[in-house]
PDB file of C-alpha atoms in Angstrom:
ATOM      1  CA  UNK A 264      94.941  79.345 103.029  1.00 34.00           C
ATOM      2  CA  UNK A 265      94.733  78.590  99.098  1.00 37.00           C
ATOM      3  CA  UNK A 266      95.316  81.246  97.059  1.00 39.00           C
ATOM      4  CA  UNK A 267      91.991  80.570  94.985  1.00 41.00           C
ATOM      5  CA  UNK A 268      89.925  77.221  95.033  1.00 42.00           C
ATOM      6  CA  UNK A 269      89.716  75.807  91.625  1.00 45.00           C
ATOM      7  CA  UNK A 270      90.233  72.219  90.524  1.00 48.00           C
ATOM      8  CA  UNK A 271      94.125  72.338  89.983  1.00 50.00           C
ATOM      9  CA  UNK A 272      94.388  73.302  93.661  1.00 51.00           C
ATOM     10  CA  UNK A 273      94.718  70.672  95.694  1.00 52.00           C
ATOM     11  CA  UNK A 274      93.287  69.860  99.537  1.00 51.00           C
ATOM     12  CA  UNK A 275      96.549  70.551 101.427  1.00 54.00           C
ATOM     13  CA  UNK A 276      97.394  67.664 103.835  1.00 48.00           C
ATOM     14  CA  UNK A 277      97.673  68.130 107.711  1.00 43.00           C
ATOM     15  CA  UNK A 278     101.109  69.517 108.256  1.00 42.00           C
ATOM     16  CA  UNK A 279     103.134  66.652 110.166  1.00 44.00           C
ATOM     17  CA  UNK A 280     106.567  68.344 109.850  1.00 48.00           C
ATOM     18  CA  UNK A 281     108.340  71.317 108.905  1.00 56.00           C
ATOM     19  CA  UNK A 282     110.752  70.543 105.125  1.00 66.00           C
ATOM     20  CA  UNK A 283     113.568  72.773 105.653  1.00 74.00           C
ATOM     21  CA  UNK A 284     115.394  73.408 102.249  1.00 81.00           C
ATOM     22  CA  UNK A 285     118.994  73.058 103.287  1.00 82.00           C
ATOM     23  CA  UNK A 286     120.338  71.207  99.976  1.00 80.00           C
ATOM     24  CA  UNK A 287     120.173  72.977  97.083  1.00 95.00           C
ATOM     25  CA  UNK A 288     122.691  73.296  93.890  1.00 95.00           C
ATOM     26  CA  UNK A 289     122.411  75.021  90.737  1.00 95.00           C
ATOM     27  CA  UNK A 290     122.894  73.606  87.026  1.00 93.00           C
ATOM     28  CA  UNK A 291     126.120  73.138  87.221  1.00 93.00           C
ATOM     29  CA  UNK A 292     125.735  71.021  90.625  1.00 93.00           C
ATOM     30  CA  UNK A 293     127.358  73.852  92.541  1.00 94.00           C
ATOM     31  CA  UNK A 294     126.300  73.814  96.120  1.00 95.00           C
ATOM     32  CA  UNK A 295     124.135  77.013  97.147  1.00 93.00           C
ATOM     33  CA  UNK A 296     123.555  78.845 100.676  1.00 91.00           C
ATOM     34  CA  UNK A 297     119.532  78.453 101.268  1.00 90.00           C
ATOM     35  CA  UNK A 298     119.185  80.784 103.571  1.00 87.00           C
ATOM     36  CA  UNK A 299     121.103  83.508 101.252  1.00 89.00           C
ATOM     37  CA  UNK A 300     119.451  82.603  98.041  1.00 90.00           C
ATOM     38  CA  UNK A 301     115.895  81.994  99.393  1.00 93.00           C
ATOM     39  CA  UNK A 302     115.609  84.858 101.752  1.00 90.00           C
ATOM     40  CA  UNK A 303     112.973  87.823 100.297  1.00 90.00           C
ATOM     41  CA  UNK A 304     111.485  85.633  97.736  1.00 91.00           C
ATOM     42  CA  UNK A 305     108.500  83.417  97.228  1.00 92.00           C
ATOM     43  CA  UNK A 306     110.037  79.979  97.192  1.00 95.00           C
ATOM     44  CA  UNK A 307     108.474  77.781  94.869  1.00 95.00           C
ATOM     45  CA  UNK A 308     109.255  73.971  94.349  1.00 97.00           C
ATOM     46  CA  UNK A 309     108.855  72.340  90.687  1.00 98.00           C
ATOM     47  CA  UNK A 310     108.337  68.496  90.621  1.00 98.00           C
ATOM     48  CA  UNK A 311     109.058  67.303  87.127  1.00 98.00           C
ATOM     49  CA  UNK A 312     111.106  64.556  85.273  1.00 97.00           C
ATOM     50  CA  UNK A 313     112.342  64.345  81.528  1.00 96.00           C
ATOM     51  CA  UNK A 314     110.391  61.686  80.856  1.00 96.00           C
ATOM     52  CA  UNK A 315     106.802  63.167  81.558  1.00 96.00           C
ATOM     53  CA  UNK A 316     104.910  64.044  78.446  1.00 94.00           C
ATOM     54  CA  UNK A 317     103.417  66.879  80.444  1.00 94.00           C
ATOM     55  CA  UNK A 318     106.471  68.334  81.675  1.00 96.00           C
ATOM     56  CA  UNK A 319     107.726  68.316  78.431  1.00 94.00           C
ATOM     57  CA  UNK A 320     104.562  70.802  77.416  1.00 92.00           C
ATOM     58  CA  UNK A 321     104.744  72.567  81.051  1.00 95.00           C
ATOM     59  CA  UNK A 322     108.811  73.213  81.684  1.00 95.00           C
ATOM     60  CA  UNK A 323     109.681  75.669  78.769  1.00 94.00           C
ATOM     61  CA  UNK A 324     106.376  77.796  79.261  1.00 93.00           C
ATOM     62  CA  UNK A 325     107.969  77.849  83.528  1.00 94.00           C
ATOM     63  CA  UNK A 326     111.653  78.430  82.175  1.00 94.00           C
ATOM     64  CA  UNK A 327     110.435  81.180  79.453  1.00 92.00           C
ATOM     65  CA  UNK A 328     108.438  82.859  82.307  1.00 91.00           C
ATOM     66  CA  UNK A 329     111.650  82.335  84.720  1.00 91.00           C
ATOM     67  CA  UNK A 330     113.438  84.317  82.341  1.00 90.00           C
ATOM     68  CA  UNK A 331     111.648  86.905  81.584  1.00 88.00           C
ATOM     69  CA  UNK A 332     111.044  87.526  85.199  1.00 86.00           C
ATOM     70  CA  UNK A 333     115.142  87.754  85.421  1.00 85.00           C
ATOM     71  CA  UNK A 334     115.193  90.161  82.170  1.00 86.00           C
ATOM     72  CA  UNK A 335     112.254  92.404  83.504  1.00 83.00           C
ATOM     73  CA  UNK A 336     114.594  92.712  87.060  1.00 81.00           C
ATOM     74  CA  UNK A 337     117.264  93.359  85.312  1.00 79.00           C
ATOM     75  CA  UNK A 338     115.562  96.295  83.532  1.00 78.00           C
ATOM     76  CA  UNK A 339     114.582  98.058  86.845  1.00 73.00           C
ATOM     77  CA  UNK A 340     118.408  97.743  87.757  1.00 64.00           C
ATOM     78  CA  UNK A 341     116.796  95.141  90.416  1.00 63.00           C
ATOM     79  CA  UNK A 342     119.417  91.877  91.079  1.00 61.00           C
ATOM     80  CA  UNK A 343     116.919  89.949  92.940  1.00 67.00           C
ATOM     81  CA  UNK A 344     113.923  88.467  91.457  1.00 75.00           C
ATOM     82  CA  UNK A 345     110.768  88.131  93.447  1.00 84.00           C
ATOM     83  CA  UNK A 346     110.638  83.972  93.311  1.00 90.00           C
ATOM     84  CA  UNK A 347     112.450  81.277  93.248  1.00 93.00           C
ATOM     85  CA  UNK A 348     112.041  78.162  91.381  1.00 95.00           C
ATOM     86  CA  UNK A 349     113.762  74.792  93.066  1.00 97.00           C
ATOM     87  CA  UNK A 350     113.607  71.552  91.097  1.00 97.00           C
ATOM     88  CA  UNK A 351     112.307  68.422  92.741  1.00 98.00           C
ATOM     89  CA  UNK A 352     113.507  65.371  90.160  1.00 97.00           C
ATOM     90  CA  UNK A 353     111.459  62.489  89.347  1.00 98.00           C
ATOM     91  CA  UNK A 354     114.104  61.267  86.726  1.00 97.00           C
ATOM     92  CA  UNK A 355     115.300  57.945  86.839  1.00 96.00           C
ATOM     93  CA  UNK A 356     118.968  58.905  87.141  1.00 97.00           C
ATOM     94  CA  UNK A 357     121.156  61.519  88.286  1.00 96.00           C
ATOM     95  CA  UNK A 358     122.613  61.720  85.200  1.00 97.00           C
ATOM     96  CA  UNK A 359     119.132  62.312  83.636  1.00 97.00           C
ATOM     97  CA  UNK A 360     118.309  64.499  86.312  1.00 96.00           C
ATOM     98  CA  UNK A 361     121.523  67.230  85.635  1.00 96.00           C
ATOM     99  CA  UNK A 362     121.196  66.667  82.038  1.00 96.00           C
ATOM    100  CA  UNK A 363     117.307  67.821  82.027  1.00 96.00           C
ATOM    101  CA  UNK A 364     117.819  70.409  84.763  1.00 95.00           C
ATOM    102  CA  UNK A 365     120.520  72.306  82.347  1.00 94.00           C
ATOM    103  CA  UNK A 366     119.103  72.003  78.910  1.00 94.00           C
ATOM    104  CA  UNK A 367     115.087  72.386  79.582  1.00 93.00           C
ATOM    105  CA  UNK A 368     114.987  74.054  82.601  1.00 93.00           C
ATOM    106  CA  UNK A 369     115.511  78.248  83.876  1.00 88.00           C
ATOM    107  CA  UNK A 370     118.651  78.848  85.887  1.00 89.00           C
ATOM    108  CA  UNK A 371     116.643  77.916  88.671  1.00 93.00           C
ATOM    109  CA  UNK A 372     117.786  75.758  91.997  1.00 96.00           C
ATOM    110  CA  UNK A 373     117.761  71.841  92.365  1.00 96.00           C
ATOM    111  CA  UNK A 374     117.700  69.627  94.963  1.00 97.00           C
ATOM    112  CA  UNK A 375     120.381  67.387  94.440  1.00 96.00           C
ATOM    113  CA  UNK A 376     119.826  64.039  92.911  1.00 96.00           C
ATOM    114  CA  UNK A 377     121.016  61.987  95.891  1.00 95.00           C
ATOM    115  CA  UNK A 378     119.687  64.142  98.853  1.00 95.00           C
ATOM    116  CA  UNK A 379     117.199  62.605 101.040  1.00 94.00           C
ATOM    117  CA  UNK A 380     115.243  65.673 101.181  1.00 94.00           C
ATOM    118  CA  UNK A 381     114.250  64.923  97.649  1.00 96.00           C
ATOM    119  CA  UNK A 382     112.022  61.890  98.289  1.00 96.00           C
ATOM    120  CA  UNK A 383     111.039  63.449 101.615  1.00 95.00           C
ATOM    121  CA  UNK A 384     109.451  66.498  99.718  1.00 96.00           C
ATOM    122  CA  UNK A 385     107.502  63.991  97.454  1.00 97.00           C
ATOM    123  CA  UNK A 386     106.633  62.489 100.399  1.00 96.00           C
ATOM    124  CA  UNK A 387     105.456  65.582 102.885  1.00 95.00           C
ATOM    125  CA  UNK A 388     103.296  67.124 100.008  1.00 96.00           C
ATOM    126  CA  UNK A 389     102.066  63.871  98.211  1.00 97.00           C
ATOM    127  CA  UNK A 390     103.513  64.971  95.100  1.00 97.00           C
ATOM    128  CA  UNK A 391     105.078  62.565  92.696  1.00 97.00           C
ATOM    129  CA  UNK A 392     105.087  60.349  89.403  1.00 96.00           C
ATOM    130  CA  UNK A 393     102.623  57.583  89.162  1.00 95.00           C
ATOM    131  CA  UNK A 394     105.273  55.178  88.613  1.00 95.00           C
ATOM    132  CA  UNK A 395     106.839  56.024  91.917  1.00 96.00           C
ATOM    133  CA  UNK A 396     104.031  54.799  94.130  1.00 95.00           C
ATOM    134  CA  UNK A 397     105.318  51.554  95.346  1.00 96.00           C
ATOM    135  CA  UNK A 398     108.335  53.732  96.758  1.00 95.00           C
ATOM    136  CA  UNK A 399     105.986  55.953  98.554  1.00 96.00           C
ATOM    137  CA  UNK A 400     103.637  53.130 100.110  1.00 95.00           C
ATOM    138  CA  UNK A 401     101.936  54.619 103.093  1.00 95.00           C
ATOM    139  CA  UNK A 402     101.567  58.110 101.075  1.00 96.00           C
ATOM    140  CA  UNK A 403      98.499  59.701  99.664  1.00 95.00           C
ATOM    141  CA  UNK A 404      99.395  61.132  95.811  1.00 96.00           C
ATOM    142  CA  UNK A 405      97.691  64.526  95.621  1.00 96.00           C
ATOM    143  CA  UNK A 406      99.139  65.373  92.574  1.00 96.00           C
ATOM    144  CA  UNK A 407     101.435  63.775  90.039  1.00 96.00           C
ATOM    145  CA  UNK A 408     104.307  66.081  87.624  1.00 97.00           C
ATOM    146  CA  UNK A 409     104.339  68.673  86.651  1.00 97.00           C
ATOM    147  CA  UNK A 410     102.988  70.428  90.129  1.00 97.00           C
ATOM    148  CA  UNK A 411     104.073  73.601  91.847  1.00 97.00           C
ATOM    149  CA  UNK A 412     104.126  73.797  95.563  1.00 97.00           C
ATOM    150  CA  UNK A 413     104.753  77.413  97.144  1.00 95.00           C
ATOM    151  CA  UNK A 414     106.106  76.903 100.616  1.00 95.00           C
ATOM    152  CA  UNK A 415     106.713  79.382 103.688  1.00 92.00           C
ATOM    153  CA  UNK A 416     110.254  79.459 104.994  1.00 88.00           C
ATOM    154  CA  UNK A 417     109.484  76.799 107.785  1.00 88.00           C
ATOM    155  CA  UNK A 418     108.836  74.193 104.522  1.00 89.00           C
ATOM    156  CA  UNK A 419     105.136  74.128 105.327  1.00 91.00           C
ATOM    157  CA  UNK A 420     102.502  74.336 102.140  1.00 94.00           C
ATOM    158  CA  UNK A 421     100.943  77.376 101.226  1.00 94.00           C
ATOM    159  CA  UNK A 422      99.413  76.550  97.547  1.00 94.00           C
ATOM    160  CA  UNK A 423      99.745  73.575  95.377  1.00 95.00           C
ATOM    161  CA  UNK A 424      99.275  73.615  91.733  1.00 94.00           C
ATOM    162  CA  UNK A 425      98.628  70.979  89.180  1.00 94.00           C
ATOM    163  CA  UNK A 426     100.341  72.046  86.501  1.00 94.00           C
ATOM    164  CA  UNK A 427      98.766  69.143  83.749  1.00 91.00           C
ATOM    165  CA  UNK A 428      96.238  71.679  83.389  1.00 89.00           C
ATOM    166  CA  UNK A 429      95.288  73.313  80.100  1.00 90.00           C
ATOM    167  CA  UNK A 430      93.504  76.498  82.138  1.00 92.00           C
ATOM    168  CA  UNK A 431      97.258  76.690  84.157  1.00 91.00           C
ATOM    169  CA  UNK A 432      98.851  76.085  81.045  1.00 90.00           C
ATOM    170  CA  UNK A 433      96.881  79.505  79.645  1.00 92.00           C
ATOM    171  CA  UNK A 434      97.499  81.843  82.767  1.00 91.00           C
ATOM    172  CA  UNK A 435     101.192  81.214  82.602  1.00 90.00           C
ATOM    173  CA  UNK A 436     100.923  81.956  78.683  1.00 90.00           C
ATOM    174  CA  UNK A 437      98.714  84.806  79.234  1.00 92.00           C
ATOM    175  CA  UNK A 438     100.364  86.533  82.633  1.00 91.00           C
ATOM    176  CA  UNK A 439     104.040  85.746  82.702  1.00 85.00           C
ATOM    177  CA  UNK A 440     105.992  86.187  85.189  1.00 86.00           C
ATOM    178  CA  UNK A 441     102.858  88.085  86.959  1.00 87.00           C
ATOM    179  CA  UNK A 442     101.266  85.031  87.097  1.00 89.00           C
ATOM    180  CA  UNK A 443     103.687  84.319  90.079  1.00 87.00           C
ATOM    181  CA  UNK A 444     102.273  87.444  91.925  1.00 86.00           C
ATOM    182  CA  UNK A 445      99.537  85.933  93.445  1.00 88.00           C
ATOM    183  CA  UNK A 446     102.331  84.324  95.675  1.00 90.00           C
ATOM    184  CA  UNK A 447     104.287  87.229  96.896  1.00 88.00           C
ATOM    185  CA  UNK A 448     102.583  87.686 100.166  1.00 91.00           C
ATOM    186  CA  UNK A 449     104.531  84.443 101.368  1.00 92.00           C
ATOM    187  CA  UNK A 450     107.848  85.942 100.308  1.00 91.00           C
ATOM    188  CA  UNK A 451     110.052  84.248 102.885  1.00 90.00           C
TER     189      UNK A 451
END
């Protein structure tokens, strides 16, 4: 069920197979156990790249929102935030992915650049850069980058939000971390 039905939320595809997040790493490239890192949180996939103009506008907003949420959790003596962002890269190289993640993103997780899961997520959700369409010839592109996809623990989609929108940018700027509250019902 979509959280709301404005033009920034795209119609979900019929589920084909659930995607399981098993390969995750930190900004420093350290492997992370997905079950430990994601249990009890709303999981939001962030499709983006270092060369994308719209991503360069949205990523700093998302990073600031994430940092503010971390600070609020710390102020409440709570070590755990209610959501986790997982970066799904459309960068050209592993080095670009790692550099962009370390320098421009929040302290969230990512799918390793070389992991097959990265392209599997793009194909499953139909979210990738227009320049990547030839990599997914049989996949209908539902959204470009930047895009947020909220997923359930079984990997199925709850919501898809095209972040190349002035309405979305304004909502993130206005609401801050409470922007993510609409997805709390999808905690793992």
